[in-house]
PDB file of C-alpha atoms in Angstrom:
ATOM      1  CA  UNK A 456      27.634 -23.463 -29.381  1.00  0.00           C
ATOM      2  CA  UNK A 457      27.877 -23.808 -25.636  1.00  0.00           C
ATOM      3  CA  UNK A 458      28.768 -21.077 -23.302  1.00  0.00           C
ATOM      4  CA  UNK A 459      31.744 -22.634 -21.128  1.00  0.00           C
ATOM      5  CA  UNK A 460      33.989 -20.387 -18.854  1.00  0.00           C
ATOM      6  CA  UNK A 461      37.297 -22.378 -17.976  1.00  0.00           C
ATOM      7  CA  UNK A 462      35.273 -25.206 -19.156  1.00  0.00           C
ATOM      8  CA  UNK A 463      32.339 -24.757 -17.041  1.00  0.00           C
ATOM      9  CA  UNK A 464      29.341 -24.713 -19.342  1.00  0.00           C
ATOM     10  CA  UNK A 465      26.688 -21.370 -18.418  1.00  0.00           C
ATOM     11  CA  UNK A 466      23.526 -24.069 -19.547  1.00  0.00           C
ATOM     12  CA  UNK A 467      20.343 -22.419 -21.831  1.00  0.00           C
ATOM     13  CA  UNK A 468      18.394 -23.396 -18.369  1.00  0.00           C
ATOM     14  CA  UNK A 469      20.924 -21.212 -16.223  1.00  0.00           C
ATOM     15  CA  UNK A 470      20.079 -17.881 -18.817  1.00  0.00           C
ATOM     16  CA  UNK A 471      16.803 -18.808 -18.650  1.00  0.00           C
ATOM     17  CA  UNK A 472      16.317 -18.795 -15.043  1.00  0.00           C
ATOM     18  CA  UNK A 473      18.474 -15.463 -14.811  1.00  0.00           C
ATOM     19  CA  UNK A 474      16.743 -13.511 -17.473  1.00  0.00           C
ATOM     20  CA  UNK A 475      13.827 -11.983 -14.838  1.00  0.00           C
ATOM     21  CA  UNK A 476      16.509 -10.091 -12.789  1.00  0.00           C
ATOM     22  CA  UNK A 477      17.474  -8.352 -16.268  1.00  0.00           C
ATOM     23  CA  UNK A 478      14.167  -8.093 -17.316  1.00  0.00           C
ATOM     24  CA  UNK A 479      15.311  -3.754 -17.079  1.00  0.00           C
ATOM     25  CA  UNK A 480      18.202  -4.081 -19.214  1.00  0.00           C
ATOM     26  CA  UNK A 481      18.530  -2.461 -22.541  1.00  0.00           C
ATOM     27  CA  UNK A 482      19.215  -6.511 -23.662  1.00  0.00           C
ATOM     28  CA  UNK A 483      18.525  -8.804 -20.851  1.00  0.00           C
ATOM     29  CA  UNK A 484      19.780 -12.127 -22.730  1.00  0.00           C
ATOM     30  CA  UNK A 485      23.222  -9.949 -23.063  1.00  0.00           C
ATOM     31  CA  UNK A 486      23.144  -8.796 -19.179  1.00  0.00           C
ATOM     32  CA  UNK A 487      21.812 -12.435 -18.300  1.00  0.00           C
ATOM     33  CA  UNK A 488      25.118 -13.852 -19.891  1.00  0.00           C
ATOM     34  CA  UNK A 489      27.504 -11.247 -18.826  1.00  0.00           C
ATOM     35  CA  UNK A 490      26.049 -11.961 -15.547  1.00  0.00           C
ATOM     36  CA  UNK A 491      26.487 -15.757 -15.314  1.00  0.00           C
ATOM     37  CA  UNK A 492      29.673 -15.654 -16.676  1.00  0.00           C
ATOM     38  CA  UNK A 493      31.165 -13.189 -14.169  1.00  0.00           C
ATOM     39  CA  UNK A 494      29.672 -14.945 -11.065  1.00  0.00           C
ATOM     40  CA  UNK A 495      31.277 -18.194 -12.506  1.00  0.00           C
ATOM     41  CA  UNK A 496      34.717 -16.521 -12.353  1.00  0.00           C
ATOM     42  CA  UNK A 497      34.096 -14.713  -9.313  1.00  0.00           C
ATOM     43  CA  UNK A 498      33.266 -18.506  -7.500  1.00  0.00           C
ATOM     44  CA  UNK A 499      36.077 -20.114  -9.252  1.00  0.00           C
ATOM     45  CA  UNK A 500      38.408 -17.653  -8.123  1.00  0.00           C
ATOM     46  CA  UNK A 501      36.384 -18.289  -4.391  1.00  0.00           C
ATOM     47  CA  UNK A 502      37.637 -21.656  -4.847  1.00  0.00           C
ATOM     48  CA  UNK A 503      40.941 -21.107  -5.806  1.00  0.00           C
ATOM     49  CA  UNK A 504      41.280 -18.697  -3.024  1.00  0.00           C
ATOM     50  CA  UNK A 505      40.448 -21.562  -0.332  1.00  0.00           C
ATOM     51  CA  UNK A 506      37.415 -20.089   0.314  1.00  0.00           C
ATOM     52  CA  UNK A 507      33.964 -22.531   1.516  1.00  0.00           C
ATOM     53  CA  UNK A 508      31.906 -22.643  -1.521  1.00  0.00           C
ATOM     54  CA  UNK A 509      29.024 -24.026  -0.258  1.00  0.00           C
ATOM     55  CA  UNK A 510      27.266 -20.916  -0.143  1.00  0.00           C
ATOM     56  CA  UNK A 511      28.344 -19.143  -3.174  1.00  0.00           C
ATOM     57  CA  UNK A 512      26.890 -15.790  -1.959  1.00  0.00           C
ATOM     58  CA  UNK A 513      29.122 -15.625   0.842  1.00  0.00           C
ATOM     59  CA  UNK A 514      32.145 -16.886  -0.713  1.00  0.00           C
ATOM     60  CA  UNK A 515      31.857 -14.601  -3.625  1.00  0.00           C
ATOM     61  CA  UNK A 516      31.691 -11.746  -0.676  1.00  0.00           C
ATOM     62  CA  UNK A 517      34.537 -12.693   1.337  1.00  0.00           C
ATOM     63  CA  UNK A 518      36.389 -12.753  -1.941  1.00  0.00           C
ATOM     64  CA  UNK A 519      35.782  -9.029  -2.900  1.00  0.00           C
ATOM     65  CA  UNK A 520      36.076  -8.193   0.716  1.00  0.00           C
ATOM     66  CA  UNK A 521      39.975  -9.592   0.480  1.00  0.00           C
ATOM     67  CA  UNK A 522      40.467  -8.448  -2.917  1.00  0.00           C
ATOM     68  CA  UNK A 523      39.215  -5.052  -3.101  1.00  0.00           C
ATOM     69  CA  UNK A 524      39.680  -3.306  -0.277  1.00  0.00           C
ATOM     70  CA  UNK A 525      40.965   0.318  -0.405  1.00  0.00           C
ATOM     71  CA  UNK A 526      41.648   3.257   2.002  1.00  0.00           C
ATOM     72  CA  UNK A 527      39.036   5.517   2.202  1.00  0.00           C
ATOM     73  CA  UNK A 528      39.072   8.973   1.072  1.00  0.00           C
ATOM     74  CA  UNK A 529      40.552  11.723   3.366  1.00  0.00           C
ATOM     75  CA  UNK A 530      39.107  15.104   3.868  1.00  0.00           C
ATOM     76  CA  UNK A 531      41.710  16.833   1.873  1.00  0.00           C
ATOM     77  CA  UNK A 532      40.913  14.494  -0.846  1.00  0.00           C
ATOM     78  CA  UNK A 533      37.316  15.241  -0.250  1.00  0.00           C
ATOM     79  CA  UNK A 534      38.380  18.908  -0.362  1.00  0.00           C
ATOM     80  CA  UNK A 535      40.404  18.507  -3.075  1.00  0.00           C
ATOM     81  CA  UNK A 536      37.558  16.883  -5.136  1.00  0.00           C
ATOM     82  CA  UNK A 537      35.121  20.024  -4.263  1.00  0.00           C
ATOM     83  CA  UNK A 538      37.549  23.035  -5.036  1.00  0.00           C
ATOM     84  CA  UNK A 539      37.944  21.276  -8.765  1.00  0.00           C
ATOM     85  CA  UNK A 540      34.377  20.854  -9.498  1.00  0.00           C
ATOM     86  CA  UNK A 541      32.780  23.746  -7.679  1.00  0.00           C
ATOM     87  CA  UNK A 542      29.906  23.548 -10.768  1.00  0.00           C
ATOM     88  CA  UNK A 543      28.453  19.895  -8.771  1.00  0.00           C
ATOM     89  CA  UNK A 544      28.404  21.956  -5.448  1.00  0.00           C
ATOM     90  CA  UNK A 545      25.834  24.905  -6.461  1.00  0.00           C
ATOM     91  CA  UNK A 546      22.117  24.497  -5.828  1.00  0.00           C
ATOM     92  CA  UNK A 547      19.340  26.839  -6.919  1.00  0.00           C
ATOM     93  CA  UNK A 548      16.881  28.991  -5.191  1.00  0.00           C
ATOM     94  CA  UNK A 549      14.157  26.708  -3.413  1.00  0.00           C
ATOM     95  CA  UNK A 550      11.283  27.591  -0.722  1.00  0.00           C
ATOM     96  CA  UNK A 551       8.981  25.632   1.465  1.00  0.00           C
ATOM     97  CA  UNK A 552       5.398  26.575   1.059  1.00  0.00           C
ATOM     98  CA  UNK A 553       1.633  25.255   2.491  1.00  0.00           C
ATOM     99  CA  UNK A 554      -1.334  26.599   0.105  1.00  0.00           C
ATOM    100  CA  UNK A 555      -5.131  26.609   0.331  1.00  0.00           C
ATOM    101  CA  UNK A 556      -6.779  25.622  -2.965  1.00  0.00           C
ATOM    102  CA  UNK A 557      -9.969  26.924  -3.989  1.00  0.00           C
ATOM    103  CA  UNK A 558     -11.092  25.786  -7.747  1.00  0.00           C
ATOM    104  CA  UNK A 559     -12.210  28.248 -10.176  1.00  0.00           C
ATOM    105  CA  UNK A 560     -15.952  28.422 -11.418  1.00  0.00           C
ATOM    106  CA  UNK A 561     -17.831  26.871 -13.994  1.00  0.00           C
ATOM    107  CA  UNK A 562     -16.552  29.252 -16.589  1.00  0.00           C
ATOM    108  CA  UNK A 563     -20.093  31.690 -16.319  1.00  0.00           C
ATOM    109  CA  UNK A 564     -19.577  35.184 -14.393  1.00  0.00           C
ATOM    110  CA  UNK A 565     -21.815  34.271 -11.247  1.00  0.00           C
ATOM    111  CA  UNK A 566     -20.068  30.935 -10.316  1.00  0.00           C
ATOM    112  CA  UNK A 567     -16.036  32.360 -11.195  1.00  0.00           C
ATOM    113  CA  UNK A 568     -17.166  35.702  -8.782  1.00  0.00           C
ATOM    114  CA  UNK A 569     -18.911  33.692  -5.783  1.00  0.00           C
ATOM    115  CA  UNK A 570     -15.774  31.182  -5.662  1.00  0.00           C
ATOM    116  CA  UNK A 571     -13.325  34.029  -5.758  1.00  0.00           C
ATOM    117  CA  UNK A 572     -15.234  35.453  -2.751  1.00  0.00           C
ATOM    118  CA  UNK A 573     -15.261  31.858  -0.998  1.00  0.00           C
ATOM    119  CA  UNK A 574     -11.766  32.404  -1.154  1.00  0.00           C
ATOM    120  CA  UNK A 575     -11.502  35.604  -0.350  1.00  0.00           C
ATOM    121  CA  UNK A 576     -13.168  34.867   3.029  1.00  0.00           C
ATOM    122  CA  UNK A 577     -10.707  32.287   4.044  1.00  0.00           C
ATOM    123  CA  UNK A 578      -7.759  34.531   2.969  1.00  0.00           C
ATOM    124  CA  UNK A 579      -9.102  37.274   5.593  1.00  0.00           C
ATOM    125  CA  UNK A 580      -9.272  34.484   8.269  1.00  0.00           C
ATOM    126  CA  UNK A 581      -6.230  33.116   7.679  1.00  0.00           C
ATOM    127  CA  UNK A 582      -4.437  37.049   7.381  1.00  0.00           C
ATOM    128  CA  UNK A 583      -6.411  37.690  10.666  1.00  0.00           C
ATOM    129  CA  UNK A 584      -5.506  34.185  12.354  1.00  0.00           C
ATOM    130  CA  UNK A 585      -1.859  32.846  10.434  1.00  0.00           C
ATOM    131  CA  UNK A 586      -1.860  29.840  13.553  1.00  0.00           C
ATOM    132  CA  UNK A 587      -5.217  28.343  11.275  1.00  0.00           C
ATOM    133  CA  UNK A 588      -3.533  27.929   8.177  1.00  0.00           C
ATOM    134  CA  UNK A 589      -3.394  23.938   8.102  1.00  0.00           C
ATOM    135  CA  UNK A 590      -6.932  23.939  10.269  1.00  0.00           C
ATOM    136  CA  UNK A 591      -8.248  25.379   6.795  1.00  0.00           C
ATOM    137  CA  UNK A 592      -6.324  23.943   4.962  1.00  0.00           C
ATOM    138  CA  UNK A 593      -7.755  20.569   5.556  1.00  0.00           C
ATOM    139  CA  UNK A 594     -11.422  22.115   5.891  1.00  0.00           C
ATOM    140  CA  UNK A 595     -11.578  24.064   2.605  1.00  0.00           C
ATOM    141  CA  UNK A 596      -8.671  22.899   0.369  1.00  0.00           C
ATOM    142  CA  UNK A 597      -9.325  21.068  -2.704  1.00  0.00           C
ATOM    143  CA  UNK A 598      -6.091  19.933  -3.324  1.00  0.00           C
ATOM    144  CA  UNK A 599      -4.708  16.439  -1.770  1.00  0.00           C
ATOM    145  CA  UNK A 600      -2.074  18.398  -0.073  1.00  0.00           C
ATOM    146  CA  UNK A 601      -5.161  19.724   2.478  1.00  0.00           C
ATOM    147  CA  UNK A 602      -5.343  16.558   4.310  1.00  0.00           C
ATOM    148  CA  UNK A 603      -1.321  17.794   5.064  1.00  0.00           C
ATOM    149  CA  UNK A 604      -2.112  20.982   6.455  1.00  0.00           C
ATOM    150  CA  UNK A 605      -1.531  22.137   2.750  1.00  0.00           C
ATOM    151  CA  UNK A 606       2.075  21.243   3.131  1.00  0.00           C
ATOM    152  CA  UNK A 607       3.722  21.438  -0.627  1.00  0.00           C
ATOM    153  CA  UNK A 608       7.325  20.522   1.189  1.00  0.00           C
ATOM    154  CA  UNK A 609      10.368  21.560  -0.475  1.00  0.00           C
ATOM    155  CA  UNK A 610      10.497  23.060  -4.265  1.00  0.00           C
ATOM    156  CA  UNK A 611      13.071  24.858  -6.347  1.00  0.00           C
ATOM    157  CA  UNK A 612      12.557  27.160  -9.443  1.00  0.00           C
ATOM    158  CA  UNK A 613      10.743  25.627 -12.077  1.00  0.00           C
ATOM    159  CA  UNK A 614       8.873  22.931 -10.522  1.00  0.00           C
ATOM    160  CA  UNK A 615       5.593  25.021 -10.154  1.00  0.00           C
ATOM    161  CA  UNK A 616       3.663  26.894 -12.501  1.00  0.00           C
ATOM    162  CA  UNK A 617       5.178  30.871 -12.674  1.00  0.00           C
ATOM    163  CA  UNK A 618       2.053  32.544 -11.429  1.00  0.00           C
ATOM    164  CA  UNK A 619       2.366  30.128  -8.201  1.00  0.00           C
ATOM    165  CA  UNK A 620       6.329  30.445  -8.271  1.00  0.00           C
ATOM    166  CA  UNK A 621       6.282  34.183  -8.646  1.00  0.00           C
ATOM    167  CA  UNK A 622       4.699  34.520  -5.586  1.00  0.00           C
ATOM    168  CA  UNK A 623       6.421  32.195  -3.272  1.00  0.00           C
ATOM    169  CA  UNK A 624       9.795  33.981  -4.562  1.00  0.00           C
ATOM    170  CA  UNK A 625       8.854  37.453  -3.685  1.00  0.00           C
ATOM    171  CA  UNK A 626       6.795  36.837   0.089  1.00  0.00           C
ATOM    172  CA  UNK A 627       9.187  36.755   2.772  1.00  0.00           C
ATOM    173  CA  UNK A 628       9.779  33.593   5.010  1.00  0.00           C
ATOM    174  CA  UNK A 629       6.646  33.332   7.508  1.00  0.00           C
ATOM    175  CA  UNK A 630       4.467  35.581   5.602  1.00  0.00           C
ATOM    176  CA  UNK A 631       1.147  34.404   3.672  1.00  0.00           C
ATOM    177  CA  UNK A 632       0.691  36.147   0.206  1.00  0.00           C
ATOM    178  CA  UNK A 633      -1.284  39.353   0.739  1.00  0.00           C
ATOM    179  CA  UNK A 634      -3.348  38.678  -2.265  1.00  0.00           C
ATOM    180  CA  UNK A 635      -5.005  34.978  -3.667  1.00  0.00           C
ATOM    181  CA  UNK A 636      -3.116  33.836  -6.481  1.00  0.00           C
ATOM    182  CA  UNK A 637      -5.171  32.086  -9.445  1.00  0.00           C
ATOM    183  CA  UNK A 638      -3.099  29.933 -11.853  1.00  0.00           C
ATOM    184  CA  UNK A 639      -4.807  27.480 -13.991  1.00  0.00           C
ATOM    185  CA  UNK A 640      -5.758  25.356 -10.946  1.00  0.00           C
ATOM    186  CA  UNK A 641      -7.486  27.736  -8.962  1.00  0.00           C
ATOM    187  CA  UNK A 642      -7.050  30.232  -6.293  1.00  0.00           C
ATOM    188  CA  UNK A 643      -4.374  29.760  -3.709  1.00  0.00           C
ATOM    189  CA  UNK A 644      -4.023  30.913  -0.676  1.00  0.00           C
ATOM    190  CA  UNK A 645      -0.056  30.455   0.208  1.00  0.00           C
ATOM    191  CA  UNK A 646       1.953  30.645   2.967  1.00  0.00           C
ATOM    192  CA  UNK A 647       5.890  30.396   2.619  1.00  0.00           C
ATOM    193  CA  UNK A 648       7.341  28.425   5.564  1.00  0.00           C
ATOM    194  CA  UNK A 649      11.228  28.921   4.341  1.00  0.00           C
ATOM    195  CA  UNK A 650      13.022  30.298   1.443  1.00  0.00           C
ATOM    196  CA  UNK A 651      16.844  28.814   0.432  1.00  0.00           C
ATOM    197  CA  UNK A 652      18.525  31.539  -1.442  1.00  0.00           C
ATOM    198  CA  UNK A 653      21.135  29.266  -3.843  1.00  0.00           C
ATOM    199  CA  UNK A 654      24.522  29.652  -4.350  1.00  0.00           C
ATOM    200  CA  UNK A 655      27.694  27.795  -3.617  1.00  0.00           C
ATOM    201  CA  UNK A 656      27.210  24.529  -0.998  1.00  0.00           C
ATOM    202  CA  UNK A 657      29.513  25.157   1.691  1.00  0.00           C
ATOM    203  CA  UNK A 658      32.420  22.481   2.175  1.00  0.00           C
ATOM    204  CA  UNK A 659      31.511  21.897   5.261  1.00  0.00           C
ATOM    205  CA  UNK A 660      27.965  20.865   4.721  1.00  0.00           C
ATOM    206  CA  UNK A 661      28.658  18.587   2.134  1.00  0.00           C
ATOM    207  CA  UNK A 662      32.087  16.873   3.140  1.00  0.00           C
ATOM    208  CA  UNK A 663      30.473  13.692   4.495  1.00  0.00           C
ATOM    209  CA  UNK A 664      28.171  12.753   1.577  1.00  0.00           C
ATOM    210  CA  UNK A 665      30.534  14.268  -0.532  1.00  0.00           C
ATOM    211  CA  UNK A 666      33.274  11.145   0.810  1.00  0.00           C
ATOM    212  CA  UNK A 667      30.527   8.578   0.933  1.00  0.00           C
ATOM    213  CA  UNK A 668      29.921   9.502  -2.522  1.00  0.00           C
ATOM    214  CA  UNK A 669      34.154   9.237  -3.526  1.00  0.00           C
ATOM    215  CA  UNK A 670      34.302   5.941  -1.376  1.00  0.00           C
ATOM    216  CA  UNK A 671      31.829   4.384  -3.850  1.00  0.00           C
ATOM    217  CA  UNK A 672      33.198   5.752  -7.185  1.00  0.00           C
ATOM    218  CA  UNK A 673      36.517   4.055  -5.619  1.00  0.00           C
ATOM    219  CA  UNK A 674      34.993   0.822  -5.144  1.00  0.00           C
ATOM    220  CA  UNK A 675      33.274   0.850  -8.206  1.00  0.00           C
ATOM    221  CA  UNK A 676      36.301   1.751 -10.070  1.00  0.00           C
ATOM    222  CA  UNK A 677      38.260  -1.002  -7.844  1.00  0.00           C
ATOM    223  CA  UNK A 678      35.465  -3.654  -9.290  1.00  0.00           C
ATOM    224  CA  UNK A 679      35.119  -2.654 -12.935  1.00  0.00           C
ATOM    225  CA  UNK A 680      39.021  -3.231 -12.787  1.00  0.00           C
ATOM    226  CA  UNK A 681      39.037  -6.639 -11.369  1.00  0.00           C
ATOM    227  CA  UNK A 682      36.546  -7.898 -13.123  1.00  0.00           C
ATOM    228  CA  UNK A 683      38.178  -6.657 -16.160  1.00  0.00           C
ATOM    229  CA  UNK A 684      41.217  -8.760 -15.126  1.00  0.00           C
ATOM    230  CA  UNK A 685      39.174 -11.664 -14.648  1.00  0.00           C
ATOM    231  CA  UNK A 686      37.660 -12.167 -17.773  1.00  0.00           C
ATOM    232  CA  UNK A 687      40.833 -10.942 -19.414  1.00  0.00           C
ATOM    233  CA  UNK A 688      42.527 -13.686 -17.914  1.00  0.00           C
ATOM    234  CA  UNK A 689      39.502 -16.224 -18.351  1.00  0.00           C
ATOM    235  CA  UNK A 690      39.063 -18.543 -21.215  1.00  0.00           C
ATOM    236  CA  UNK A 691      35.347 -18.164 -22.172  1.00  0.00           C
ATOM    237  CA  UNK A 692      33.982 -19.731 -25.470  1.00  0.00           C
ATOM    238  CA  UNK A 693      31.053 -19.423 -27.072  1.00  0.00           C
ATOM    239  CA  UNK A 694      30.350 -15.903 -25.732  1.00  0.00           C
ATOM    240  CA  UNK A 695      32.317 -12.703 -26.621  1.00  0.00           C
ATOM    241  CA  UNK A 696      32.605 -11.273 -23.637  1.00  0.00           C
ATOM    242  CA  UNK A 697      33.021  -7.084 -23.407  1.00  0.00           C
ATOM    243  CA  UNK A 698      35.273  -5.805 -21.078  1.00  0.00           C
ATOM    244  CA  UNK A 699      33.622  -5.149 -17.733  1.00  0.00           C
TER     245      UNK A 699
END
């Protein structure tokens, strides 16, 4: 049976052609459909709207432009928003580090002891010369971070293995571990640039994403509604159309 909405048939051709931009979709004939079908009511309601078709993009956007605007949120709301769910406003501890990696040996005595004292070497240069740290970094480091200075960026609990973690969380900011650390990678050398204790996200720093972040919920909302109204109102056969 044909797929018509208001009498406007959505052709086998038409899914066909759509069906790559849903390729993602847990059922991309479905989504392919549901798409269609809304972008036909969307242009007929372009249409009846006096809007210039010829470029359905456009027409289709001036339509929701008209139709769905709304007032964006206000600080208090914004405010309001953050002192009821002060659980989405806590983050955890997190620390920016730069490490030197040196890996371990073959596994026999001679080769683990003369690459612990490789890296032993460099930890005394770097303890006696902190300013070198990225110089030897990208000289002795076998990680890929070396060609960054050893830069690891930003990390929170839990994203590094606990012997490496346990250090970084108990040197001070500025300070380079007194001691090499091995973990199952190697031996690092690590220097914490900055430590983020966590805790509660204050208002302040948050309020603007926080409102961009409200202003789209309340657009979304604002579309799932209309649509909804659209194909509530619509008469589409040969397609059962869920509630969008």
């Amino acid at each position: 049976m044909a797929i018509t909405v208001n009498g406007v048939e959505i052709t086998e051709a038409m899914v066909q052609a759509e069906l790559a931009n849903q390729a993602d979709a847990p059922s991309p004939r479905d989504a392919a459909v549901q798409q269609l079908i809304l972008h036909e009511l969307l242009l007929q309601k372009a249409k009846a709207s006096g809007l210039d078709t010829s470029n359905e993009g456009q027409a289709i956007g001036a339509l929701l432009d008209k139709e769905l605007a709304f007032t964006p949120v206000d600080e208090a709301t914004c405010l309001a928003f953050y002192n009821e769910h002060p659980e989405q406003f806590r983050q955890g501890e997190s620390a920016q580090a730069s490490h030197i990696l040196f890996p371990l040996g073959q596994g026999d005595e001679l080769s683990n002891m003369l690459a612990k004292s490789k890296a032993e070497g460099v930890l005394a240069e770097v303890q006696a010369n902190p300013a070198r740290f990225a110089d030897l970094a990208r000289e002795h480091s076998t990680c890929p971070s070396g060609k960054q200075g050893g830069d690891l960026g930003q990390f929170g609990r839990g994203q590094m293995v606990p012997e490496f973690e346990q250090a970084v969380f108990s040197t001070e900011a500025g300070q380079i571990t007194p001691n090499l650390v091995e973990t199952q990678f190697g031996y690092h050398i690590i220097q914490v640039n900055a430590r983020q204790s966590g805790g509660q996200i204050a208002f302040e720093d948050i309020k603007e994403r926080l409102g961009q972040y409200l202003n789209e919920m309340a657009g979304r909302q604002a579309m799932h509604e209309y649509l909804s109204k659209l194909v509530e109102e619509a008469k589409i056969e040969g397609y059962s159309m869920t509630a969008q």
